[in-house]
Coordinates of C-alpha atoms in Angstrom, one line a residue:
Chain A
M1112 CA 106.8 65.6 69.6
I1113 CA 104.9 67.2 66.7
E1114 CA 105.5 66.0 63.2
V1115 CA 103.2 67.3 60.5
S1116 CA 104.0 66.6 56.9
H1117 CA 102.4 68.0 53.7
I1118 CA 99.1 69.0 55.4
S1119 CA 96.6 71.2 53.7
K1120 CA 93.2 72.4 54.7
T1121 CA 90.3 73.3 52.5
F1122 CA 87.0 74.8 53.5
Q1123 CA 83.9 74.7 51.5
K1124 CA 82.4 78.2 51.5
D1125 CA 79.2 78.1 49.6
T1126 CA 80.3 76.8 46.2
V1127 CA 83.8 78.1 46.5
E1128 CA 86.7 76.1 47.9
V1129 CA 89.0 78.1 50.1
Q1130 CA 92.4 76.7 50.8
V1131 CA 93.6 77.9 54.1
L1132 CA 96.7 75.8 54.6
R1133 CA 98.9 74.6 51.7
D1134 CA 101.3 71.8 52.0
I1135 CA 102.7 72.6 55.5
S1136 CA 105.4 70.4 56.9
L1137 CA 106.6 71.1 60.4
T1138 CA 108.5 69.3 63.2
I1139 CA 108.5 70.6 66.8
Q1140 CA 110.7 68.9 69.3
E1141 CA 109.8 68.1 72.8
G1142 CA 110.3 71.1 75.1
E1143 CA 110.5 73.6 72.3
F1144 CA 108.9 77.0 72.7
V1145 CA 107.6 78.0 69.2
S1146 CA 105.7 81.0 68.2
I1147 CA 103.7 81.3 64.9
M1148 CA 103.2 84.7 63.4
A1149 CA 100.9 85.6 60.6
P1150 CA 98.5 88.4 59.5
S1151 CA 94.9 87.7 60.5
G1152 CA 93.0 85.2 58.4
M1153 CA 96.2 83.6 57.2
G1154 CA 95.4 80.2 58.6
K1155 CA 97.4 80.3 61.8
S1156 CA 94.4 79.5 64.0
T1157 CA 93.5 76.7 61.7
L1158 CA 97.0 75.3 62.0
L1159 CA 96.8 75.6 65.8
N1160 CA 93.4 73.8 65.8
I1161 CA 94.9 71.0 63.8
L1162 CA 97.9 70.7 66.1
G1163 CA 95.5 70.6 69.0
C1164 CA 93.4 67.8 67.5
L1165 CA 90.3 70.1 67.4
D1166 CA 90.3 70.0 63.6
K1167 CA 91.5 67.6 61.0
S1168 CA 93.6 68.4 57.9
T1169 CA 92.2 67.7 54.5
E1170 CA 95.4 66.1 53.4
G1171 CA 98.7 65.1 55.0
T1172 CA 99.8 63.3 58.1
Y1173 CA 100.2 64.3 61.7
V1174 CA 102.2 62.3 64.2
L1175 CA 101.8 63.5 67.8
D1176 CA 104.1 62.1 70.5
G1177 CA 104.9 59.1 68.2
V1178 CA 101.2 58.4 67.5
P1179 CA 99.6 59.0 64.1
V1180 CA 96.5 61.1 64.9
H1181 CA 95.4 62.1 61.3
D1182 CA 93.1 59.1 60.9
M1183 CA 91.8 59.0 64.5
D1184 CA 88.1 59.2 65.1
D1185 CA 86.4 61.9 67.2
D1186 CA 86.4 60.0 70.5
E1187 CA 90.1 59.2 70.2
L1188 CA 90.9 62.8 69.4
S1189 CA 88.9 63.9 72.4
R1190 CA 91.0 61.7 74.6
I1191 CA 94.2 63.1 73.1
R1192 CA 93.0 66.6 73.8
N1193 CA 92.2 65.6 77.4
E1194 CA 95.4 63.9 78.2
K1195 CA 98.1 65.6 76.1
I1196 CA 97.0 69.1 75.1
G1197 CA 96.2 72.2 77.1
F1198 CA 94.6 75.1 75.3
V1199 CA 94.9 78.8 76.1
F1200 CA 92.6 81.1 74.2
Q1201 CA 92.6 84.8 73.5
S1202 CA 89.2 85.3 75.2
F1203 CA 90.0 83.0 78.1
H1204 CA 86.8 80.9 77.5
L1205 CA 86.0 80.3 81.2
L1206 CA 82.6 79.1 82.2
P1207 CA 81.0 82.2 83.8
R1208 CA 78.9 80.4 86.5
M1209 CA 81.7 78.3 87.8
T1210 CA 84.3 79.4 90.3
A1211 CA 88.0 79.6 89.4
W1212 CA 88.8 76.2 90.9
E1213 CA 85.7 74.6 89.2
N1214 CA 86.8 76.0 85.9
V1215 CA 90.3 74.6 86.5
T1216 CA 88.9 71.1 87.2
L1217 CA 86.9 71.0 84.0
P1218 CA 89.4 68.7 82.1
L1219 CA 89.4 66.3 85.0
V1220 CA 85.6 65.8 84.6
Y1221 CA 86.4 64.0 81.3
S1222 CA 89.5 62.2 82.5
D1223 CA 89.8 58.9 84.3
T1224 CA 91.2 60.5 87.4
N1225 CA 89.7 59.8 90.8
S1226 CA 91.9 62.1 92.8
N1227 CA 90.7 65.0 94.8
M1228 CA 89.9 67.4 92.1
K1229 CA 89.7 70.5 94.2
A1230 CA 93.0 70.0 95.9
R1231 CA 94.8 69.6 92.6
A1232 CA 93.1 72.7 91.2
V1233 CA 94.0 74.8 94.2
Q1234 CA 97.6 73.7 93.9
V1235 CA 97.8 74.7 90.3
L1236 CA 96.0 78.0 91.0
E1237 CA 98.6 78.7 93.8
S1238 CA 101.4 78.2 91.3
M1239 CA 99.7 80.8 89.1
G1240 CA 99.7 83.2 92.1
L1241 CA 95.9 83.0 92.5
A1242 CA 95.8 81.3 95.9
D1243 CA 93.3 84.0 97.1
R1244 CA 91.1 83.8 94.0
V1245 CA 90.2 80.1 94.2
D1246 CA 86.5 80.6 95.0
H1247 CA 86.0 83.7 92.8
L1248 CA 83.8 83.7 89.7
P1249 CA 85.4 84.8 86.4
R1250 CA 83.5 88.1 86.4
E1251 CA 85.1 88.9 89.8
L1252 CA 88.6 88.6 88.3
S1253 CA 90.7 90.9 86.1
G1254 CA 91.6 89.9 82.6
G1255 CA 95.1 88.8 83.6
Q1256 CA 93.7 86.7 86.5
Q1257 CA 91.2 85.1 84.2
Q1258 CA 93.9 84.2 81.7
R1259 CA 96.0 82.7 84.5
V1260 CA 92.9 80.6 85.6
A1261 CA 92.7 79.5 82.0
I1262 CA 96.3 78.5 82.0
A1263 CA 95.8 76.6 85.2
R1264 CA 93.0 74.7 83.5
A1265 CA 95.3 73.9 80.6
L1266 CA 97.9 72.6 83.0
I1267 CA 95.6 70.6 85.4
N1268 CA 96.0 67.3 83.5
N1269 CA 99.8 67.7 83.1
P1270 CA 99.7 67.9 79.3
R1271 CA 102.8 67.5 77.1
I1272 CA 101.8 70.4 74.9
I1273 CA 100.3 73.9 75.6
L1274 CA 98.8 75.6 72.6
A1275 CA 98.0 79.2 73.0
D1276 CA 96.0 81.3 70.5
E1277 CA 96.8 85.1 70.9
P1278 CA 97.0 84.6 74.7
T1279 CA 97.8 88.2 75.3
G1280 CA 95.5 89.6 72.7
N1281 CA 92.8 90.8 75.3
L1282 CA 95.3 91.8 78.0
D1283 CA 96.9 95.1 79.0
S1284 CA 100.7 95.1 78.7
S1285 CA 101.6 94.2 82.3
S1286 CA 99.1 91.3 82.4
G1287 CA 100.5 90.2 79.0
E1288 CA 104.0 90.3 80.4
E1289 CA 102.9 88.2 83.4
V1290 CA 101.4 85.6 81.0
V1291 CA 104.6 85.6 79.0
R1292 CA 106.6 85.1 82.2
I1293 CA 104.5 82.1 83.1
F1294 CA 105.1 80.7 79.6
R1295 CA 108.8 81.0 80.0
Q1296 CA 108.5 79.2 83.4
L1297 CA 106.6 76.4 81.8
H1298 CA 109.2 76.2 79.1
A1299 CA 111.9 76.0 81.7
G1300 CA 109.9 73.1 83.2
G1301 CA 110.0 71.2 80.0
V1302 CA 106.6 71.8 78.5
T1303 CA 106.3 72.1 74.8
L1304 CA 104.7 75.5 73.9
V1305 CA 103.2 76.6 70.7
V1306 CA 102.0 80.2 70.7
V1307 CA 100.1 81.9 67.9
T1308 CA 100.5 85.7 68.1
H1309 CA 101.0 88.8 66.1
D1310 CA 102.7 90.6 68.9
M1311 CA 106.3 90.7 68.1
D1312 CA 107.3 91.1 71.8
V1313 CA 105.6 87.9 72.7
A1314 CA 106.9 86.1 69.6
L1315 CA 110.4 87.0 70.5
Q1316 CA 110.2 85.2 73.8
A1317 CA 110.1 81.9 71.8
D1318 CA 113.1 79.8 70.8
R1319 CA 111.8 79.6 67.3
I1320 CA 109.6 81.8 65.2
I1321 CA 107.5 80.6 62.3
Q1322 CA 106.1 83.1 59.9
M1323 CA 103.1 82.2 57.7
K1324 CA 101.8 83.8 54.6
D1325 CA 99.0 82.7 52.3
G1326 CA 98.6 79.4 54.1
R1327 CA 102.3 78.5 53.7
I1328 CA 105.3 78.7 56.0
A1329 CA 107.2 81.7 54.9
S1330 CA 110.1 81.5 57.3
D1331 CA 111.1 79.2 60.2
V1332 CA 114.0 80.5 62.1
A1333 CA 115.6 80.4 65.5
R1334 CA 115.2 83.4 67.7
A1335 CA 118.8 84.4 67.5
R1336 CA 118.6 84.8 63.7
Q1337 CA 115.2 86.5 64.0
L1338 CA 116.7 89.1 66.3
E1339 CA 119.5 89.7 63.8
E1340 CA 116.9 90.2 61.1
V1341 CA 114.9 92.6 63.2
A1342 CA 118.1 94.5 64.0
T1343 CA 119.2 94.8 60.4
Chain B
M378 CA 82.9 58.3 88.6
R379 CA 82.8 60.3 85.4
L380 CA 79.0 59.9 85.2
L381 CA 78.7 61.0 88.8
R382 CA 80.7 64.1 88.1
M383 CA 78.6 64.9 85.1
S384 CA 75.3 64.4 86.9
K385 CA 76.5 66.9 89.6
Q386 CA 77.1 69.4 86.8
A387 CA 73.6 68.7 85.4
I388 CA 72.0 69.5 88.7
R389 CA 74.1 72.6 89.0
A390 CA 73.0 73.8 85.6
M391 CA 69.4 73.2 86.8
A392 CA 69.9 75.3 89.9
E393 CA 71.7 78.1 88.1
N394 CA 68.6 79.2 86.2
K395 CA 65.7 78.7 88.5
T396 CA 62.9 80.6 86.7
R397 CA 63.7 78.8 83.4
T398 CA 63.9 75.4 85.2
F399 CA 60.6 76.0 86.9
L400 CA 59.0 76.9 83.5
M401 CA 60.5 73.7 82.0
M402 CA 59.0 71.7 84.9
L403 CA 55.5 73.2 84.8
G404 CA 54.0 70.9 82.2
V405 CA 55.5 67.8 83.8
I406 CA 54.3 69.0 87.2
I407 CA 50.7 69.3 86.0
G408 CA 50.9 66.1 84.0
V409 CA 52.3 64.0 86.8
A410 CA 49.9 65.6 89.4
T411 CA 46.9 64.6 87.4
L412 CA 48.4 61.2 86.7
T413 CA 48.9 60.7 90.5
V414 CA 45.3 61.8 91.1
I415 CA 43.9 59.5 88.4
T416 CA 45.7 56.4 89.3
S417 CA 45.1 56.7 93.0
A418 CA 41.4 57.6 92.4
V419 CA 40.9 54.8 89.8
L420 CA 42.7 52.2 91.8
G421 CA 41.0 53.3 95.0
A422 CA 37.6 53.3 93.3
R423 CA 38.1 49.9 91.9
A424 CA 39.1 48.4 95.3
E425 CA 36.1 50.1 96.8
V426 CA 33.7 48.9 94.1
M427 CA 34.8 45.4 94.6
G428 CA 34.3 45.7 98.4
K429 CA 30.9 47.2 97.8
V430 CA 29.7 44.5 95.4
E431 CA 30.7 42.0 98.0
K432 CA 28.7 43.8 100.6
W433 CA 25.9 44.3 98.1
G434 CA 25.9 40.5 97.8
I435 CA 27.0 38.5 94.9
D436 CA 24.2 36.0 95.4
Q437 CA 21.5 38.7 94.9
I438 CA 19.5 40.1 92.1
S439 CA 17.1 43.0 92.1
V440 CA 14.0 43.6 90.1
M441 CA 13.3 47.3 89.5
A442 CA 10.0 48.6 88.3
G443 CA 10.2 50.1 84.9
A444 CA 12.1 49.3 81.7
G445 CA 15.7 50.1 81.1
R446 CA 16.3 51.1 84.7
K447 CA 19.8 51.7 86.0
P448 CA 20.6 51.7 89.6
G449 CA 21.1 55.2 90.9
V450 CA 19.2 56.9 88.1
P451 CA 15.8 58.2 89.1
Q452 CA 12.9 58.0 86.7
T453 CA 9.2 57.8 86.8
I454 CA 8.1 54.2 87.3
P455 CA 5.1 52.2 86.2
T456 CA 2.6 50.8 88.8
T457 CA 2.8 47.2 87.7
L458 CA 5.3 45.8 90.2
R459 CA 3.3 44.5 93.2
I460 CA 3.8 42.8 96.5
E461 CA 2.1 39.8 95.0
D462 CA 4.9 39.6 92.4
A463 CA 7.4 39.3 95.2
Q464 CA 5.4 36.6 96.9
A465 CA 5.0 34.7 93.6
M466 CA 8.8 34.9 93.0
L467 CA 9.4 33.4 96.4
S468 CA 6.9 30.6 96.1
E469 CA 7.4 29.7 92.4
I470 CA 11.1 30.0 91.8
E471 CA 13.0 27.5 93.6
N472 CA 16.4 29.2 93.7
I473 CA 15.0 32.3 95.4
K474 CA 15.6 32.2 99.1
D475 CA 14.2 35.5 100.2
V476 CA 12.6 38.6 98.7
S477 CA 12.5 42.2 100.0
P478 CA 9.7 44.2 98.3
Q479 CA 10.2 47.8 98.8
I480 CA 9.4 51.4 97.9
N481 CA 12.3 53.8 97.7
R482 CA 12.2 57.5 97.4
R483 CA 15.3 59.7 97.3
D484 CA 15.8 63.1 98.7
F485 CA 13.1 62.7 101.2
P486 CA 13.0 65.5 103.9
V487 CA 13.6 64.3 107.4
K488 CA 13.6 66.7 110.4
Y489 CA 14.3 66.6 114.1
A490 CA 14.0 69.6 116.4
G491 CA 15.7 72.4 114.4
N492 CA 17.7 70.1 112.2
S493 CA 16.7 68.8 108.8
T494 CA 18.3 66.7 106.1
Y495 CA 17.4 64.6 103.1
G496 CA 17.5 60.9 103.1
V497 CA 16.6 57.9 101.0
L498 CA 13.2 56.8 102.4
I499 CA 12.7 53.0 102.1
A500 CA 9.5 51.3 103.0
A501 CA 10.3 47.6 103.5
N502 CA 9.5 44.5 105.5
P503 CA 11.5 43.2 108.5
N504 CA 13.6 40.9 106.3
W505 CA 15.1 44.0 104.6
S506 CA 17.9 43.8 107.2
S507 CA 19.0 40.3 106.3
V508 CA 18.5 40.7 102.6
W509 CA 20.6 43.9 102.5
N510 CA 23.0 42.5 105.0
T511 CA 22.6 45.7 107.1
R512 CA 21.9 45.4 110.8
P513 CA 21.0 48.0 113.4
E514 CA 24.0 49.1 115.4
T515 CA 21.9 50.5 118.2
G516 CA 18.2 49.9 119.0
R517 CA 16.3 47.4 117.0
F518 CA 15.1 46.8 113.4
L519 CA 11.5 46.7 112.2
S520 CA 9.4 43.8 113.4
E521 CA 6.4 41.9 112.1
E522 CA 4.3 43.7 114.7
D523 CA 5.4 47.1 113.4
T524 CA 4.2 46.0 109.9
G525 CA 1.0 44.6 111.3
R526 CA -0.1 47.7 113.1
L527 CA 1.3 50.1 110.4
A528 CA 3.6 51.5 113.1
R529 CA 5.2 54.9 112.6
V530 CA 8.7 53.7 113.4
A531 CA 11.9 54.3 111.6
V532 CA 15.4 52.9 111.5
I533 CA 17.9 55.6 110.4
G534 CA 21.3 55.5 108.8
K535 CA 24.5 57.0 110.4
T536 CA 24.6 60.1 108.2
V537 CA 20.9 60.9 109.1
Q538 CA 21.8 60.3 112.7
K539 CA 24.7 62.7 112.5
D540 CA 22.8 65.4 110.6
L541 CA 19.8 65.4 112.9
F542 CA 21.0 64.4 116.3
E543 CA 24.8 65.0 116.4
D544 CA 25.8 63.4 119.6
E545 CA 22.4 62.8 121.1
D546 CA 21.0 59.3 121.3
P547 CA 18.2 59.1 118.7
V548 CA 16.5 56.0 119.8
G549 CA 13.0 56.8 121.2
K550 CA 13.0 60.3 119.7
Q551 CA 10.3 61.6 117.3
I552 CA 11.4 62.7 113.8
L553 CA 9.4 64.1 111.0
V554 CA 9.5 62.0 107.8
G555 CA 7.9 64.4 105.3
N556 CA 5.1 65.6 107.4
N557 CA 4.6 62.4 109.4
P558 CA 5.9 61.9 112.9
F559 CA 8.0 58.7 113.3
E560 CA 9.7 57.3 116.3
V561 CA 13.3 56.3 115.8
I562 CA 13.8 52.7 117.0
G563 CA 17.3 52.0 115.8
V564 CA 20.4 53.2 113.9
L565 CA 21.9 51.2 111.1
E566 CA 25.5 50.2 111.0
A567 CA 27.6 52.3 108.6
R568 CA 27.7 51.2 105.0
G569 CA 29.5 54.0 103.2
T570 CA 29.0 54.8 99.5
S571 CA 27.2 52.4 97.1
P572 CA 28.9 51.3 93.9
T573 CA 26.9 53.9 92.0
G574 CA 27.9 56.7 94.4
L575 CA 24.9 56.9 96.7
D576 CA 25.6 57.5 100.4
L577 CA 23.9 54.4 101.9
D578 CA 24.0 55.9 105.4
T579 CA 21.3 58.4 104.4
R580 CA 18.7 55.6 104.4
V581 CA 15.6 55.8 106.6
V582 CA 13.8 52.5 106.8
I583 CA 10.1 52.3 107.7
P584 CA 7.6 49.4 107.6
L585 CA 6.3 48.7 104.0
S586 CA 2.7 48.8 105.2
T587 CA 3.2 52.1 106.9
G588 CA 4.9 53.5 103.8
Q589 CA 2.2 52.3 101.4
K590 CA -0.7 53.6 103.5
R591 CA 0.6 56.6 105.4
V592 CA 3.5 58.1 103.4
F593 CA 3.5 57.2 99.7
N594 CA -0.1 56.3 99.4
Q595 CA 0.7 53.7 96.7
D596 CA 0.3 50.0 96.6
Y597 CA 2.9 49.3 93.8
L598 CA 6.6 48.7 94.5
F599 CA 9.8 50.4 93.5
M600 CA 11.9 47.3 93.5
I601 CA 12.1 43.7 94.8
K602 CA 15.5 42.6 96.0
T603 CA 16.1 38.8 96.1
V604 CA 18.6 36.5 97.8
L605 CA 19.4 33.3 95.9
H606 CA 20.2 29.9 97.2
D607 CA 22.8 29.2 94.5
S608 CA 24.4 32.2 92.8
S609 CA 26.1 30.0 90.1
T610 CA 22.8 29.5 88.4
M611 CA 21.9 33.2 88.6
G612 CA 21.5 33.3 84.8
H613 CA 18.7 30.8 84.9
T614 CA 17.0 32.4 87.8
V615 CA 17.1 35.8 86.0
D616 CA 15.3 34.0 83.0
D617 CA 12.8 32.5 85.4
V618 CA 12.0 35.8 87.1
R619 CA 11.6 37.5 83.7
A620 CA 9.2 34.8 82.5
L621 CA 7.2 34.8 85.7
L622 CA 6.8 38.6 85.8
R623 CA 6.0 38.9 82.1
E624 CA 3.3 36.3 82.6
R625 CA 1.9 38.0 85.7
H626 CA 2.0 41.4 84.0
N627 CA 0.3 40.0 80.9
L628 CA 3.1 41.2 78.5
Q629 CA 2.6 39.8 75.0
P630 CA 5.7 38.6 73.1
G631 CA 7.4 41.5 71.5
V632 CA 6.3 44.0 74.2
E633 CA 9.2 45.4 76.3
D634 CA 9.6 44.4 79.9
D635 CA 8.0 46.8 82.4
F636 CA 10.7 46.0 84.9
T637 CA 14.5 45.7 84.9
I638 CA 16.5 42.9 86.4
V639 CA 19.8 44.1 87.9
T640 CA 22.6 41.6 88.8
P641 CA 25.8 42.3 90.7
T642 CA 27.8 42.0 87.5
Q643 CA 25.7 44.8 86.0
V644 CA 26.3 46.9 89.1
M645 CA 30.0 46.3 88.8
A646 CA 30.0 47.1 85.1
I647 CA 28.2 50.4 85.7
A648 CA 30.5 51.4 88.5
S649 CA 33.6 50.6 86.5
K650 CA 32.2 52.4 83.5
L651 CA 31.8 55.5 85.6
S652 CA 35.4 55.3 86.7
T653 CA 36.5 54.6 83.2
I654 CA 34.9 57.7 81.8
F655 CA 36.5 59.7 84.6
S656 CA 39.9 58.2 84.0
V657 CA 39.8 58.5 80.2
F658 CA 39.1 62.2 80.6
L659 CA 42.0 62.6 83.1
I660 CA 44.4 60.4 81.1
L661 CA 43.7 62.8 78.2
I662 CA 44.6 65.7 80.4
T663 CA 47.7 63.9 81.6
G664 CA 48.7 63.0 78.0
I665 CA 48.2 66.6 76.8
S666 CA 50.1 68.2 79.7
L667 CA 53.0 65.8 79.5
T668 CA 53.2 66.3 75.8
V669 CA 53.1 70.1 76.2
G670 CA 55.6 69.8 79.1
G671 CA 57.9 67.7 76.8
I672 CA 57.6 70.3 74.0
V673 CA 58.4 73.1 76.4
I674 CA 61.4 71.3 77.8
A675 CA 62.6 70.5 74.2
N676 CA 62.3 74.1 73.1
I677 CA 64.0 75.6 76.1
M678 CA 66.7 73.0 75.7
F679 CA 67.2 74.1 72.1
I680 CA 67.5 77.7 73.3
A681 CA 70.0 76.6 76.0
V682 CA 72.1 74.7 73.5
N683 CA 72.4 77.9 71.4
E684 CA 73.2 80.0 74.4
R685 CA 75.8 77.6 75.7
R686 CA 77.7 77.1 72.4
E687 CA 80.8 78.5 74.0
E688 CA 80.5 76.1 77.0
I689 CA 80.1 73.2 74.6
G690 CA 83.2 74.3 72.7
I691 CA 85.2 74.7 75.9
R692 CA 84.2 71.2 77.1
R693 CA 85.0 69.7 73.8
A694 CA 88.4 71.4 73.7
V695 CA 89.3 70.0 77.2
G696 CA 88.4 66.5 76.1
A697 CA 84.7 65.9 76.3
R698 CA 83.6 63.4 73.7
K699 CA 80.4 63.9 71.7
V700 CA 78.7 61.4 73.8
D701 CA 79.7 63.3 77.0
I702 CA 78.0 66.4 75.7
L703 CA 74.9 64.3 74.7
V704 CA 74.7 62.7 78.1
Q705 CA 75.2 66.0 79.8
F706 CA 72.2 67.7 78.1
L707 CA 70.1 64.5 78.3
M708 CA 70.8 64.4 82.1
E709 CA 69.8 68.0 82.4
A710 CA 66.5 67.3 80.6
V711 CA 65.9 64.2 82.6
S712 CA 66.7 65.8 86.0
V713 CA 64.4 68.7 85.2
A714 CA 61.6 66.3 84.2
T715 CA 62.2 64.0 87.2
T716 CA 62.3 66.9 89.7
G717 CA 59.1 68.1 88.0
G718 CA 57.8 64.6 88.5
F719 CA 58.5 64.6 92.2
I720 CA 56.9 68.0 92.6
G721 CA 54.0 66.8 90.5
I722 CA 53.5 63.8 92.8
I723 CA 53.5 66.0 95.9
V724 CA 51.0 68.4 94.2
G725 CA 48.9 65.4 93.2
L726 CA 48.8 64.0 96.7
I727 CA 47.8 67.4 98.1
G728 CA 45.2 67.6 95.3
L729 CA 43.8 64.2 96.3
K730 CA 43.5 65.4 99.9
A731 CA 41.7 68.5 98.9
L732 CA 39.5 66.6 96.5
A733 CA 38.6 64.1 99.2
G734 CA 37.2 67.1 101.2
F735 CA 34.8 68.1 98.4
I736 CA 33.4 64.9 97.0
K737 CA 33.4 61.4 98.4
L738 CA 36.1 60.2 96.2
P739 CA 37.4 56.8 97.2
T740 CA 41.2 57.0 97.0
A741 CA 44.0 54.8 97.7
L742 CA 47.6 56.0 97.8
M743 CA 49.3 53.4 95.6
W744 CA 52.9 52.9 95.0
E745 CA 52.0 51.9 91.5
S746 CA 50.8 55.4 90.8
I747 CA 54.0 57.1 92.1
V748 CA 56.2 54.7 90.1
L749 CA 54.1 55.3 87.0
A750 CA 54.3 59.0 87.5
L751 CA 58.0 59.1 87.9
F752 CA 58.6 56.7 85.0
S753 CA 56.5 58.9 82.7
A754 CA 58.5 62.0 83.8
I755 CA 61.8 60.3 83.0
I756 CA 60.4 59.2 79.6
V757 CA 59.2 62.7 78.9
G758 CA 62.7 64.1 79.8
L759 CA 64.5 61.6 77.6
L760 CA 62.2 62.2 74.6
A761 CA 62.3 66.0 75.0
G762 CA 66.1 66.0 75.6
I763 CA 67.3 63.8 72.9
Q764 CA 67.0 66.2 69.9
P765 CA 68.6 69.2 71.7
A766 CA 71.3 67.0 73.2
K767 CA 72.1 65.6 69.7
K768 CA 72.3 69.1 68.4
A769 CA 74.7 70.1 71.2
A770 CA 76.9 67.0 70.7
S771 CA 77.2 67.6 66.9
L772 CA 78.3 71.2 67.3
N773 CA 81.6 71.8 65.7
P774 CA 83.9 72.8 68.6
I775 CA 85.9 75.3 66.5
E776 CA 82.8 77.1 65.4
A777 CA 81.3 76.9 69.0
L778 CA 84.5 78.6 70.3
R779 CA 84.6 81.4 67.7

C-alpha cells in the first residue's frame, strides 16, 4: 500500500539547512494499523504529511497503492488526497461556519461525484453515532463530537488510507477512547491506518509501532513484541 | 457540477459576513449607480437632441444680432439688425423661402389674476408659426390684421397656460405682459425643451409691431429665423447671408460680424458639447469610485485570505487544487462586485427618478447602460480578486494548517 524508500526531507531555515527526515524506508501493507511515535519536533508530522501527499520529500521515492507519487505535480497530488487519503488532525480543523454535515461533504466538493452529498454525509455521521448532530455547528459540539465529525469527513470519499496526527491530543480520556474504538472498527473494516501519537495507550492499539528519533526510524516492531518490551 | 458547488460556497461566504460584504460592495454600488445615471442621461439626452433638432428644422438657419452669439446665452445686443435686413434676405437670396424677424426677451413677467410666472416674450409676425413649426392647439395664431393694428393679443405656451390658468380656458382672457394688458387668443402646442435646455412652452408670442411700439420700444431685432428651399446648399446660403448683411451694415473687411449665423449643426454641436461635459465629469466619478471600490475589495480580500488560512489548508488537504482555491476566491470577489453592481443599478434608477423630479433631465432607460454597468462590476471584481486569490492559492497547505 505504502512504500517509501530512502526519503529525506530538508528545510531551509534562514541560511541553515535543517534535515528533518534522514533516509527513511518504510513499507505499510494494505489494512495495517500502524502508529508512529516520536518526541515532538522529531519529524513525525513531516513524515505523515509526506505520506499524505501534502508535502514532498527532498529525496527518495514514494509508491502509493502501486503508483509512484514522488514526482507528481500539485494537481495530481490534490486528486490523490481527495480520492485515496483521509486526514484526521489534532485540532479537528472543521470549518466553523458550516454545519456538521456540510463539513463532512467538503471532500465531495472537490471530487467528481454527483450523488446526493447530504444523504451520504448523514449516513457517515450516523455511523459515528452523531445522527442527532447533523445540523449542528462545530462550536455547538464537544471536542469528541467534533473529532468524530472530522473522522466522518475523512471517510466520506471511501479513502484507502486514514492518516491521523495526534487525533486524541486535544481530547479528554473518554473521548480519546471513543476515537480509538472507532479506529479499531475502521481497521476491522479493512482501512489502512497510520496514527502519529505520543500517547502510549493509543499507540498500543496498533498492530505495529514505529519509533522515530532524530529523523530516523529507531525501531519498527509488531505490537506483541512492543508489549513484551514494555513489560520487561 | 464542481463549479456549481463552489459558487454556492462563494455565495455562502458572502452571506456569512454581511457588514464586511456591504463595505466591499459600497464603492461598486456608487460607481455603478453613477454609471447607470450617466449612460441613461447621455443616451436619453442624445435621443432627445436629435428629436429636437428635427423639430427645430434641419432646413433652417438663424441670424442672431451681435457677434459670437450662442443660442441660449443672453448678452446685450447691438441695434444693427433690422426688419429691412429680413426683407432683403427674403428678396435677394434665392434659397431663402421665408423669414421670421423677431424680438425675444427671456424671463419676462406674465400675470393673470393672482398668478404670475416668467416667460420668453417673442414679438413676431404671423409667419412665426410656420417658420418655427409650432401651431396653436386651441384658439388661433396672430394674423396680419393683429400686426396692422398693433393689437394687444398674445399666444401662450403650455407651461404659461398651466402656471397662470391651471384648468381654466385662457382664450379670451386678459393677461398682463410686463405692465401691458394683452388678450390671450390661443395656446401653442407643447414643444418641450430646446436642445440648449430652454423650456419652449414658456413662450408668449405677440405681434412684432405691437412688441416694437408698445412693449420693447425698439425698432431693431433680436434675431431672424429663415427657412430654406434647399438645405443641401445651406453652406452657400450662409455665405450669401453673411455677405448681404455685412454689406447692409457697412462692415469693412477685417471688421468682425455684428451678427451670428446659427445652423442646426451648430445647435447640435452645442447640445452634444453640454452633455459631453456632463458625462466626462460623471465618468470621472464612476472611474474613481469603481477604482476605489476595487481597491477596497482587494484589500478586504487580502485580509480574508489571511483570516481564512486554516480553511484554505483544510480545503487543500481534502483535495482542492490550487486552481480550485483561486476560483473560489475569485468567485467571491466577483459575486460581491456583481451583487454590488445590481444594487448600484437599482440605486441609479432610483436616482434617475429623483433627478427627473428636480431638473428637466431627459432620460432613457437603456439596456445598454445596465449591461455596461454589470460588465464593469464583473471586471472590477475580477481585477480586485485576482491578486488575493493568487495569494490564497499559493499558500502552503502545511503552513496554513499549522
